[in-house]
Coordinates of C-alpha atoms in Angstrom, one line a residue:
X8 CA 22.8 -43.0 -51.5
X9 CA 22.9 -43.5 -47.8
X10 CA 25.2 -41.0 -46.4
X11 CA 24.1 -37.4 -44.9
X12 CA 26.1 -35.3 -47.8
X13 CA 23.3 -34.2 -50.4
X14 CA 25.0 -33.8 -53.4
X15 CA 23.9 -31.8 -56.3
X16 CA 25.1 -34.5 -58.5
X17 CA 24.9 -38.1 -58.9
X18 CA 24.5 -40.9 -61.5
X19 CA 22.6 -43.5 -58.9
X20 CA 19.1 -43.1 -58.3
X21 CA 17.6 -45.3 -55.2
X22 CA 14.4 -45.0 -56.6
X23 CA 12.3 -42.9 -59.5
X24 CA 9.2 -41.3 -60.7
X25 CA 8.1 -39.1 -63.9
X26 CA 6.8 -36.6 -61.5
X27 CA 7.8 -35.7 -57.9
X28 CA 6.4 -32.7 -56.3
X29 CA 8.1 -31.0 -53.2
X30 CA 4.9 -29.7 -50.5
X31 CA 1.9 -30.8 -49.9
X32 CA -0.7 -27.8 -49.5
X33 CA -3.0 -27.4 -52.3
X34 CA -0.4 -25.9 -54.8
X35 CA 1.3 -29.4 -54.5
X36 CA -1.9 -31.5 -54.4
X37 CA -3.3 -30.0 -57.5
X38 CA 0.1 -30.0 -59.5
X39 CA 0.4 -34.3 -58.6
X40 CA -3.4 -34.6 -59.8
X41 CA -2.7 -32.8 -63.0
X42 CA 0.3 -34.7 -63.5
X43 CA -1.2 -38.1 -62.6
X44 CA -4.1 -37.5 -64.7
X45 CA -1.9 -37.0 -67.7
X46 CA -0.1 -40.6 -66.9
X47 CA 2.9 -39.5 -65.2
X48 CA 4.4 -41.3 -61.8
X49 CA 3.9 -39.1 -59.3
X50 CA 5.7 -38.8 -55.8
X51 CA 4.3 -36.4 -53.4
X52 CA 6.5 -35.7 -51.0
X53 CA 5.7 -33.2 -47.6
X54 CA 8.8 -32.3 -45.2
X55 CA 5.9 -32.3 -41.9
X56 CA 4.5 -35.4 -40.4
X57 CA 0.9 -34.3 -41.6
X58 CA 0.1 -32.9 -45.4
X59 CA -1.8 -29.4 -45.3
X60 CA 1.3 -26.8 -44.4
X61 CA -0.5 -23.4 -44.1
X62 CA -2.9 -23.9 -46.9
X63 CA -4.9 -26.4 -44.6
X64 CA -5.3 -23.0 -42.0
X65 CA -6.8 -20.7 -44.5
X66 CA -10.1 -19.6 -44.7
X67 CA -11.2 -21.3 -47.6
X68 CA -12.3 -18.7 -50.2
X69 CA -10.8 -19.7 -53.8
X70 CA -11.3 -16.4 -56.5
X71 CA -13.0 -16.3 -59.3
X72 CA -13.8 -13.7 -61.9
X73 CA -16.8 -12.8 -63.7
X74 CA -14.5 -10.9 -66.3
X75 CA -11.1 -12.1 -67.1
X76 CA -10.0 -8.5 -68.6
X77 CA -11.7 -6.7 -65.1
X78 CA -9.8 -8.8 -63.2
X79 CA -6.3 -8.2 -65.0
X80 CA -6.8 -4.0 -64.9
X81 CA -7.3 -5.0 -60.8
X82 CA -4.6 -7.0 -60.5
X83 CA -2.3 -5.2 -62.7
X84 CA -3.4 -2.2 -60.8
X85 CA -2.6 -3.2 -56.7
X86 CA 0.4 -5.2 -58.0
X87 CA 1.4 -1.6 -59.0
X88 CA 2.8 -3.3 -62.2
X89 CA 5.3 -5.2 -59.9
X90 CA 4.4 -8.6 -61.8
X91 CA 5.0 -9.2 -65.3
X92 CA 1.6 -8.3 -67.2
X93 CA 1.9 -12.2 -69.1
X94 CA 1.9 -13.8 -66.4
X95 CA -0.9 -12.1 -64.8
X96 CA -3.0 -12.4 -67.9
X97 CA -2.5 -16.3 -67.8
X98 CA -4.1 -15.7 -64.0
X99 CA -6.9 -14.2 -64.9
X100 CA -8.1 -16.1 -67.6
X101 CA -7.6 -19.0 -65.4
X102 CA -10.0 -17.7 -63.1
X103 CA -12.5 -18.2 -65.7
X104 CA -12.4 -21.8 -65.5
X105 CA -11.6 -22.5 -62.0
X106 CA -15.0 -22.9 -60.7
X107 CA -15.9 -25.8 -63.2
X108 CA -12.4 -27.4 -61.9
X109 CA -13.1 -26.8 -58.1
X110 CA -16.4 -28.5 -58.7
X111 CA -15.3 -32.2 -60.2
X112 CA -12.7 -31.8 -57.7
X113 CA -15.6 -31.5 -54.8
X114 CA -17.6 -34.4 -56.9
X115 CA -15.6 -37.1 -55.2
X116 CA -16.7 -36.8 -51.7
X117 CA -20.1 -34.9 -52.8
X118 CA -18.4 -31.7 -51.2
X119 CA -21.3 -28.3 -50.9
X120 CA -19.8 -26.0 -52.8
X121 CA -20.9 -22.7 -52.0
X122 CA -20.8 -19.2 -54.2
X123 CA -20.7 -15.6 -53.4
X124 CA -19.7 -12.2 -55.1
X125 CA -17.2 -11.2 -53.6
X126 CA -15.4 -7.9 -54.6
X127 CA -12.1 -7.0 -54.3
X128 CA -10.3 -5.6 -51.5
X129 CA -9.1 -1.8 -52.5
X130 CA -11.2 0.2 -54.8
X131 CA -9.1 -0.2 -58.2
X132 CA -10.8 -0.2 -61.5
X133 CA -12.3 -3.9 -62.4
X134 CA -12.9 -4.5 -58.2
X135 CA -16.4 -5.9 -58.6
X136 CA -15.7 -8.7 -60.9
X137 CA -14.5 -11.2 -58.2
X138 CA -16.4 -13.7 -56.5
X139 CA -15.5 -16.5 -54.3
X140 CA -16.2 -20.9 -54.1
X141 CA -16.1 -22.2 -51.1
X142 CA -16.4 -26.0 -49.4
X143 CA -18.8 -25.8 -47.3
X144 CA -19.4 -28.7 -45.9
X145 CA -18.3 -32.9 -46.8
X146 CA -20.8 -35.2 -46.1
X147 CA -19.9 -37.2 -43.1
X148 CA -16.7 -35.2 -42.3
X149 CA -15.6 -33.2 -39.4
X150 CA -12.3 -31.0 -39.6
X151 CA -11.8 -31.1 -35.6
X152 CA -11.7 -35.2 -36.1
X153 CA -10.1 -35.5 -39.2
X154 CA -7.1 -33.0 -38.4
X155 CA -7.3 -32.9 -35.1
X156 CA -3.7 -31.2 -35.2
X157 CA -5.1 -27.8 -36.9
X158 CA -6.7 -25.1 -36.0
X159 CA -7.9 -22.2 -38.3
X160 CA -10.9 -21.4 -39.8
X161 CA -13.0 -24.6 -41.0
X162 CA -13.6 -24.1 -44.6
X163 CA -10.1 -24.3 -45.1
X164 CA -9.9 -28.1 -43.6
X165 CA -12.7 -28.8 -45.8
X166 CA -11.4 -27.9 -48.9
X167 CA -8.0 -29.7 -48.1
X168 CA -10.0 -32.5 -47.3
X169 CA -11.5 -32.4 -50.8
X170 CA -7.9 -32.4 -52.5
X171 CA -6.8 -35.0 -49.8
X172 CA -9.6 -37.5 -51.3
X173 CA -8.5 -36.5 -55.2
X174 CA -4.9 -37.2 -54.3
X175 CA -6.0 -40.7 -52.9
X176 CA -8.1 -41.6 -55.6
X177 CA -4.8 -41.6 -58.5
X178 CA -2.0 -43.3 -58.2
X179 CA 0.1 -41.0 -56.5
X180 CA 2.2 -42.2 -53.7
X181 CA 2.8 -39.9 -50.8
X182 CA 5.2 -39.7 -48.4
X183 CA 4.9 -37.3 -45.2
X184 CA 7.8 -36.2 -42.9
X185 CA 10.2 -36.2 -46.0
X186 CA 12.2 -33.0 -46.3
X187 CA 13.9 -32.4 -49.8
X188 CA 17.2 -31.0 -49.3
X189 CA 19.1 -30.4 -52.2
X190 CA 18.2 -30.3 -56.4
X191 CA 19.9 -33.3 -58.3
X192 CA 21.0 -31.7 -61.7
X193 CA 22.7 -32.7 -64.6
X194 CA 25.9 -30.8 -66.4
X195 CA 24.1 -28.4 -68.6
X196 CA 21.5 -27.7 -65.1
X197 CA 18.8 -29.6 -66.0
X198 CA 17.0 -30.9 -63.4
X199 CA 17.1 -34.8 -63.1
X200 CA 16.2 -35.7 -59.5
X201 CA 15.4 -34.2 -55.8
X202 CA 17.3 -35.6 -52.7
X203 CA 14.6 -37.0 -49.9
X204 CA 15.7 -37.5 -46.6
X205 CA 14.1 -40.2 -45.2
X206 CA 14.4 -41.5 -41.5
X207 CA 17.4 -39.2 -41.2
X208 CA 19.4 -41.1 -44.0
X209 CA 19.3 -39.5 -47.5
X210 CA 18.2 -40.9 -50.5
X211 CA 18.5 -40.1 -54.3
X212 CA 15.1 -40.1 -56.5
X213 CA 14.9 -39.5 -60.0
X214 CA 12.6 -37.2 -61.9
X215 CA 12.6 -38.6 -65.6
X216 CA 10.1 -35.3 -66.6
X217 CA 11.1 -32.9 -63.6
X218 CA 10.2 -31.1 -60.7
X219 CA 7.8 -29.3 -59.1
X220 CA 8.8 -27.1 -56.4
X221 CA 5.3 -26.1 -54.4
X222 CA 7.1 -25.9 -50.6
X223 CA 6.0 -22.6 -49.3
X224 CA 7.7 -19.6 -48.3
X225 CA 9.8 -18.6 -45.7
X226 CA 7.9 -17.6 -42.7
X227 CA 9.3 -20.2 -40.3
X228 CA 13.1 -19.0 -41.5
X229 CA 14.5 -15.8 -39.6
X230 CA 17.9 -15.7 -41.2
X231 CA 15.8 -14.7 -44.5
X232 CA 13.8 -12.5 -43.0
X233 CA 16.7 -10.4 -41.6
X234 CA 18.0 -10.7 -44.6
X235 CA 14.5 -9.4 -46.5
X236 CA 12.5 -7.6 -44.2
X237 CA 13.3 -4.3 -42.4
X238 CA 11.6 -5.0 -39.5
X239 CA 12.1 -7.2 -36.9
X240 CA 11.5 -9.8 -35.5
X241 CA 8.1 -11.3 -37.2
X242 CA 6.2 -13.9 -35.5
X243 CA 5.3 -16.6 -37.7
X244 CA 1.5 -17.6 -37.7
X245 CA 0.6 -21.2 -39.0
X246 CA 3.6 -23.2 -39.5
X247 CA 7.3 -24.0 -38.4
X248 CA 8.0 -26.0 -41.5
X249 CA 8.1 -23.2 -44.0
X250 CA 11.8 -22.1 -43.9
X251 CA 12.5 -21.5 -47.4
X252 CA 13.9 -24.8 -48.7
X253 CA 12.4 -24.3 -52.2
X254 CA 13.7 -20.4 -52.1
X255 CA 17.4 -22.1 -51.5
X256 CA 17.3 -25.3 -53.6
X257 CA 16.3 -23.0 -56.3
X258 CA 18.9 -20.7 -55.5
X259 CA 21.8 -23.2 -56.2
X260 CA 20.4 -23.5 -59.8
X261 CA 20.6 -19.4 -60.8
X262 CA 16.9 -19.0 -59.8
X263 CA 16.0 -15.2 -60.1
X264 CA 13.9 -13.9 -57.0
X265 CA 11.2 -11.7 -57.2
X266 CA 8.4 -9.9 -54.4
X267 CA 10.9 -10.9 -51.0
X268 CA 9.5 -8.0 -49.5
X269 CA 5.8 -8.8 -49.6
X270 CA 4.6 -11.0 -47.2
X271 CA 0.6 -11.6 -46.0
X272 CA 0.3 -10.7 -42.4
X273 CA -1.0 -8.4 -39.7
X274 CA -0.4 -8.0 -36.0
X275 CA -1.0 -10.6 -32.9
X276 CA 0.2 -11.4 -29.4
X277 CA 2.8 -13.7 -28.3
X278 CA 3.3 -16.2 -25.9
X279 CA 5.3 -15.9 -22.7
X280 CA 6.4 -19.2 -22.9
X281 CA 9.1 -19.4 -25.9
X282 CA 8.1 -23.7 -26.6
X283 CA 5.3 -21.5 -28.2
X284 CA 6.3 -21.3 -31.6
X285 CA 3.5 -19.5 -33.2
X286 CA 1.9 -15.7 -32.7
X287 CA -1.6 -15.5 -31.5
X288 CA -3.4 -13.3 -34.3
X289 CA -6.1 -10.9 -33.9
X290 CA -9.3 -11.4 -34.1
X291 CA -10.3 -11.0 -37.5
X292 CA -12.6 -8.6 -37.9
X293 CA -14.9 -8.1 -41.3
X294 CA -12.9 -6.5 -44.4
X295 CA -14.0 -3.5 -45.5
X296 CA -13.5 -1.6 -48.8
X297 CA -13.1 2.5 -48.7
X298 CA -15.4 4.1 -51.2
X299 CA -14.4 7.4 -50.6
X300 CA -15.3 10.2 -48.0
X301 CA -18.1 12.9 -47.4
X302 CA -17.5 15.6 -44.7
X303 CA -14.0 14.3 -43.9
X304 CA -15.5 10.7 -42.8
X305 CA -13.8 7.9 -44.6
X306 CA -17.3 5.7 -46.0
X307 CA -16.5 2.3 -46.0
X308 CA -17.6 -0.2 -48.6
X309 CA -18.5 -4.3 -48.9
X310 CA -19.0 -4.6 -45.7
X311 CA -20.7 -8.3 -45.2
X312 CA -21.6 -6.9 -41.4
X313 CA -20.4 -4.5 -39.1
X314 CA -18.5 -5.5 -35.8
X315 CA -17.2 -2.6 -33.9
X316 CA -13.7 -3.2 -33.0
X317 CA -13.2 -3.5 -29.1
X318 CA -9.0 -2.2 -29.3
X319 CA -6.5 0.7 -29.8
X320 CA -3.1 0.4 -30.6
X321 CA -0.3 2.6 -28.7
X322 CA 3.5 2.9 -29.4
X323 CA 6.2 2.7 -26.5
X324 CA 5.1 6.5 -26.6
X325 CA 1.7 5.8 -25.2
X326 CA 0.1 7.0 -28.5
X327 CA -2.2 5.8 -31.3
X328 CA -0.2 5.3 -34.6
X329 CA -2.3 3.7 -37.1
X330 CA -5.8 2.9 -38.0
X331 CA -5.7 -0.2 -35.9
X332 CA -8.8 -1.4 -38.9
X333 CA -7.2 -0.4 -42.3
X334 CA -9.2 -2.2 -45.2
X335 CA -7.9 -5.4 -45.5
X336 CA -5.8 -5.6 -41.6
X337 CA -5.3 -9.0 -42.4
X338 CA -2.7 -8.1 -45.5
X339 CA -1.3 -4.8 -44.3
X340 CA -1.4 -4.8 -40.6
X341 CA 2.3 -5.2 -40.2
X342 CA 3.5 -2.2 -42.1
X343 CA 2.7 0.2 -39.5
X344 CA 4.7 -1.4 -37.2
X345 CA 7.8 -1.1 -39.9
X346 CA 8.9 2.6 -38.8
X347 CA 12.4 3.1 -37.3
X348 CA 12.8 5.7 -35.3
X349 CA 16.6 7.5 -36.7
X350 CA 16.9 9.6 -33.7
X351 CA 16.6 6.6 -30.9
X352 CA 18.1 4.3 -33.0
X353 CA 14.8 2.1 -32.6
X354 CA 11.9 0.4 -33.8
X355 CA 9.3 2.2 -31.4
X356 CA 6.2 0.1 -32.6
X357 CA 7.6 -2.9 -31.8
X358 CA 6.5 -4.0 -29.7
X359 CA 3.7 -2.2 -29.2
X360 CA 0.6 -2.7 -27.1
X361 CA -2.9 -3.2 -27.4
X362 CA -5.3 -2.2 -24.7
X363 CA -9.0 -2.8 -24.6
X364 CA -11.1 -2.0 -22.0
X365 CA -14.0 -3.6 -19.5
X366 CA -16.3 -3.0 -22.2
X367 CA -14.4 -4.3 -24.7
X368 CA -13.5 -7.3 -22.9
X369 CA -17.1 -8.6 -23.1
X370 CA -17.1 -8.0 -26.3
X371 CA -15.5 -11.1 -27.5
X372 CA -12.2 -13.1 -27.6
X373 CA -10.0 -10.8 -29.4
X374 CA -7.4 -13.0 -30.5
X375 CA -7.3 -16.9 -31.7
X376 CA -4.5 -19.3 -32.5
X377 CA -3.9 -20.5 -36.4
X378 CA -1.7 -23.8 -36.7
X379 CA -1.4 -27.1 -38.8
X380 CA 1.3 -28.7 -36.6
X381 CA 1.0 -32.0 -34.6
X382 CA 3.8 -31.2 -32.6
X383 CA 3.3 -27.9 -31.4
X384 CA 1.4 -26.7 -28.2
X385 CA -2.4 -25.3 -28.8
X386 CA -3.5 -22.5 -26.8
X387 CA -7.4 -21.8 -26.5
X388 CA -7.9 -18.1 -26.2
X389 CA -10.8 -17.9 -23.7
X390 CA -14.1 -16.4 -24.0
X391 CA -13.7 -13.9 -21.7
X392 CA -10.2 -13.2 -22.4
X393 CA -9.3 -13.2 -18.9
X394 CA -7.3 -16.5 -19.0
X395 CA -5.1 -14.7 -20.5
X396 CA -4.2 -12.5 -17.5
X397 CA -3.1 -16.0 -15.9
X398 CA -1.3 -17.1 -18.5
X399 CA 0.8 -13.8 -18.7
X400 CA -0.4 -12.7 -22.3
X401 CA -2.0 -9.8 -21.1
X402 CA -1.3 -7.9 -18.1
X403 CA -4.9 -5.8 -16.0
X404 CA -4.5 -2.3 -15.3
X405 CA -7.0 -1.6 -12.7
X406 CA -6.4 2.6 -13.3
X407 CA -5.3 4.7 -16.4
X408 CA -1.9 4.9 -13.8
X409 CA -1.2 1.1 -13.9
X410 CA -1.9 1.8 -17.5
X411 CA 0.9 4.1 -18.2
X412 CA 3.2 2.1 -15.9
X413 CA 3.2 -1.1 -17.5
X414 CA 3.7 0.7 -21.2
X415 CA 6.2 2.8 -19.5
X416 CA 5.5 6.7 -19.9
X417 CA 3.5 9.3 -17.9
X418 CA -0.3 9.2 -16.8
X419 CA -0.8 12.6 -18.3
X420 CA 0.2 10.9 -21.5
X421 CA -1.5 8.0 -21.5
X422 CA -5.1 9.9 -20.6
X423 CA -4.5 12.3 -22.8
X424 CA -4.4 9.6 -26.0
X425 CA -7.5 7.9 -24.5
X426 CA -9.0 11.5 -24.0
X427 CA -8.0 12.3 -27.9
X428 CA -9.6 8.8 -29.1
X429 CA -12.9 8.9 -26.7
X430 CA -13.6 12.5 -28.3
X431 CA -13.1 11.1 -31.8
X432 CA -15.4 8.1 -31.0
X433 CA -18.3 10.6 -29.7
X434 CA -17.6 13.2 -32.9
X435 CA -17.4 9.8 -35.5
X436 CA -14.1 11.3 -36.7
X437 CA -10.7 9.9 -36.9
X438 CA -9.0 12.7 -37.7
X439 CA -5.4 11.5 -37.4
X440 CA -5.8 7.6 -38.9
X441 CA -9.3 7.9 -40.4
X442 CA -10.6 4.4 -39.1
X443 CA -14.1 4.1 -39.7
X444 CA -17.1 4.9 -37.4
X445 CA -18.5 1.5 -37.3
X446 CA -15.7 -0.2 -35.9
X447 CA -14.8 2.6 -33.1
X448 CA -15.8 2.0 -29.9
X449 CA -14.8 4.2 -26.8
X450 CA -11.5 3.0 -24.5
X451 CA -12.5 4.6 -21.1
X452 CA -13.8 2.0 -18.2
X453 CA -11.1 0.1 -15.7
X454 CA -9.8 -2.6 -15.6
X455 CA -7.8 -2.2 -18.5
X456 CA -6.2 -5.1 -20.4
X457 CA -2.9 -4.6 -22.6
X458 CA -0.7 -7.2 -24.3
X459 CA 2.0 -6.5 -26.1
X460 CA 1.5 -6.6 -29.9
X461 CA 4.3 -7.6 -32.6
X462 CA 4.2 -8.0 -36.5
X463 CA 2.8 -11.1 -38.0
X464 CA 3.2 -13.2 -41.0
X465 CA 0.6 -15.7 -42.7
X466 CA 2.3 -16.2 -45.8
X467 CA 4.9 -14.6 -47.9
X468 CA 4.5 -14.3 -51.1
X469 CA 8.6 -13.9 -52.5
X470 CA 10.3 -16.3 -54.2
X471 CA 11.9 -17.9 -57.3
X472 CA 10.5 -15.6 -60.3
X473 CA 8.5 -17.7 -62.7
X474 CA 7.5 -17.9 -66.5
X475 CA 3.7 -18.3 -67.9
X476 CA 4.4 -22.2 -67.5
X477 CA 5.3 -22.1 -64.1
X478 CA 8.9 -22.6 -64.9
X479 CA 11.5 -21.1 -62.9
X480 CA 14.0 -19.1 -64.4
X481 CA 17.5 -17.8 -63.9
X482 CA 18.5 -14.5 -63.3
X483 CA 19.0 -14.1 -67.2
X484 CA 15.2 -15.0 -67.8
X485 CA 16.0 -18.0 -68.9
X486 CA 13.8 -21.7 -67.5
X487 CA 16.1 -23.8 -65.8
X488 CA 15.3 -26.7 -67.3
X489 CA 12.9 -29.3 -65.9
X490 CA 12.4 -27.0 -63.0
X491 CA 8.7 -25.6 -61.6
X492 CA 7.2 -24.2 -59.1
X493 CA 3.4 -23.9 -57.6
X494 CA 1.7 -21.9 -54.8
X495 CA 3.0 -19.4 -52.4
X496 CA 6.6 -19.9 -53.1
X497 CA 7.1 -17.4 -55.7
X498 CA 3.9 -16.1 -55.9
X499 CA 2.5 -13.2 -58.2
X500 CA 1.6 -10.7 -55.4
X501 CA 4.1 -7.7 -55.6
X502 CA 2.1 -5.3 -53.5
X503 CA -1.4 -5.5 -52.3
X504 CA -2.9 -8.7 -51.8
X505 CA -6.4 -10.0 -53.5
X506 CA -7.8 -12.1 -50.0
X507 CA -8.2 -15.7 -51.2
X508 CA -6.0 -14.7 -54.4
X509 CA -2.8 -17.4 -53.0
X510 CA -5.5 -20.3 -52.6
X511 CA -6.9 -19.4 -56.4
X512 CA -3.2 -19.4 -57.2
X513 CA -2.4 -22.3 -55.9
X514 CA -4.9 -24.6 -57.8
X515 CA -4.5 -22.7 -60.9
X516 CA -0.3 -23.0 -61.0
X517 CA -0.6 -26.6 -59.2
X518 CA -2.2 -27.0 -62.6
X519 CA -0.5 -25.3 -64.7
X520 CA 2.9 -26.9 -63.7
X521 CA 1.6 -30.3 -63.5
X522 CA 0.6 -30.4 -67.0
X523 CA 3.2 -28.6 -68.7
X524 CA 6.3 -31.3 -67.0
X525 CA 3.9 -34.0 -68.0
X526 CA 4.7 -33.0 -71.8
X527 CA 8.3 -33.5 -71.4
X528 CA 10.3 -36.0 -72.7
X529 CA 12.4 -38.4 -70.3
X530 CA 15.5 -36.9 -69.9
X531 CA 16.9 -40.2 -69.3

């Protein structure tokens, strides 16, 4: 098949395997090891010249649990019942076992795995039965050599390199810069084959047991996100090769979707230059956990150190709207930036601006750039964040008037929100947004620096709705046949997000899916 029509049908295969597996993150990495460790032929196929898509960026953390029915009242509990309770108990006693499996998987590089409690996010009944494995560190390996092309935080690169050796060790052939573009599927919808495109010419492979979709999300697509997502636009923040294709290939077979709105992201900065695909995020400050409050003070919780935050965050109004450090920034971030304004016909948070002043500015860098992506530009955020003022992703304000000017109201307005925020920072109270003492520091000494601030998305977390098995099914709950998915496309988080929860998920479906197709018979 050599012409550049994909075709949801055909009798003539160029090639097959048992197995072939659409993404390679560690969703698809762990579904081709399960699969070739139960005999199957496996094809590993990844649309980007290098393997890794976002999972690669991440920080590394993989859940555990210490109580399999804890952690399913947690779950059940932020995914504020938005996932079916099955397939959530599968989860969590997966989590039970994933430490022994991260382990042998580390044995064959003699990976340091490294454990840690590590509670949930949000205080919801069953929150202090997680913990976390990490990589942290491979004997003779270092992430800025081996993927020179990403950039992230490093225990993510070391635990990709750890699948990376697995997948080499079996007999799993992989092929990078492939893109699957269409299902091949017989007359009932079963799934018999993928189409590859290869070189720019398209190719047929068959699937004698199926498969197994593990492709991401749809971060790099905007057409879905208009289509998803009130608020716009959202700056992708790792990778221009999640668009969706698994969301659409699956589509074409009756695939029900579930959790489109949900994605895993914050706020950041972009670049003037528009080559620059991806948005700068945020520093990334610790998470923190609310216990409560005494005297009207929000007390925070699981802190693993406190880092006062140097920023504020002001509307096109010149006001503070949100608690620019909510407990988990790096998952709910965006939404305050989601409100339209009826009566200007407007979104009037976004942009919006942050602004940080000369004390602030010594702080530390307060952004840094995420990205798996050979092709793409880096930027290095600088030290002393005053490159950025030459580069034109910040702008100085040498007076609270330049201030106002560049946001575009009145002085009196702008001083009096810095007045109103100083005041709380010397009282310890936020009385309108409730952000924490610890992180509050005063905005008050020239020059200013303000960039303008947009939403932000990691990951998303809709998709094609699966079964216990990882099956995908139609929209009359039904599997479509021969048909699975793994990872972050489709993923089980419906509301608030577990950190490290989508890397736990991806080696525990990769696994799941991988064995369950490698019990099928040949269809052919």
């Amino acid at each position: 098949m050599s012409n550049n029509s994909p075709s949801r049908f055909t009798d003539k295969f160029d090639e097959e395997f048992d197995v072939v597996v659409v993404g390679y993150g560690f969703a698809g990495g762990a579904a081709a090891i399960a699969a070739a460790d139960a005999g199957c032929s496996v094809l590993l196929t990844e649309k980007m010249l290098d393997p890794g898509g976002i999972s690669i960026t991440a920080g590394g953390g993989i859940r555990l649990a210490k109580d399999a029915d804890k952690a399913f009242e947690y779950l059940n509990a932020s995914g504020d019942g938005r996932t079916d309770p099955d397939i959530l108990r599968v989860f969590c006693d997966e989590l039970m076992n994933l430490e022994e499996y991260i382990r042998n998987l580390a044995s064959v590089n003699n990976a340091v795995c490294e454990k840690r409690d590590h509670p949930g996010n949000y205080p919801f009944p069953g929150f202090e039965t997680f913990q976390a494995i990490e990589i942290s560190g491979v004997p003779g390996f270092d992430p800025l050599v081996g993927y020179p092309h990403v950039r992230g935080r490093n225990r993510g690169p070391l635990l990709f390199k750890v699948v990376e050796d697995n997948v080499a060790k079996r007999n799993i052939e992989v092929r990078c810069g492939t893109p699957a573009r269409r299902l091949i599927s017989g007359n009932q919808g079963e799934v018999r084959g993928v189409t590859l495109e290869v070189d720019g010419k398209l190719t047929s492979v068959k699937a004698r047991k199926g498969v197994i979709l593990a492709c991401g999300g749809f971060e790099a697509n905007e057409e879905m996100q208009q289509q998803f997502w009130q608020l716009q636009p959202v700056l992708p923040a790792a990778s221009r090769g999640n668009t969706g294709d698994g969301i659409t290939m699956a589509q074409e077979l009756g695939a029900s979707l579930w959790h489109m709105w949900q994605y895993h992201g914050s706020y950041g900065l972009k670049h003037p230059d528009p080559e620059y695909f991806n948005a700068i995020r945020m520093k990334r400050l610790p998470d923190w956990r609310p216990a409560g409050e005494k005297d009207g003070k929000p007390i925070p919780a699981g802190h693993d150190k406190t880092v006062p935050m140097s920023w504020i965050c002001l509307d096109q109004d010149g006001k503070r709207f949100m608690n620019e450090n909510p407990p988990y920034a790096q998952d709910t971030g965006h939404r305050h930036l989601e409100f339209f304004d009826f009566t200007r016909m407007k979104f009037p948070r976004i942009p919006a601006y942050v602004v940080v002043d000369e004390d602030g500015r010594q702080m530390y860098p307060i952004a840094q750039t995420v990205f798996n992506d050979r092709e793409a530009a880096y930027y290095a955020w600088s030290d002393d964040n005053l490159k950025e003022v030459q580069s034109g992703i910040l702008k100085q304000a040498n007076s609270v008037g330049e201030l106002a000017e560049i946001i575009g109201v009145e002085e009196a307005v702008i001083q009096n929100t810095l007045d109103k925020w100083n005041e709380a920072v010397e009282s310890g109270v936020d009385e309108d947004f409730r952000r924490p003492l610890e992180t509050m520091t005063k905005v008050q000494k020239p020059p200013f620096l303000v960039g303008e601030i947009w939403p932000v998305v990691s990951n998303t977390q809709g998709g094609p709705k699966h079964d216990t098995k990882q099956r995908i099914i139609n929209t009359f709950n039904e599997p479509i046949p021969r048909l699975y998915e793994a990872g972050e496309l489709g993923s089980i988080w419906g509301f608030l997000y577990l950190g490290g929860g989508n890397l736990s998920e991806c080696f525990i479906t990769g696994k799941i899916a991988g064995n369950d197709v490698a019990t099928l018979e040949n269809w052919d």
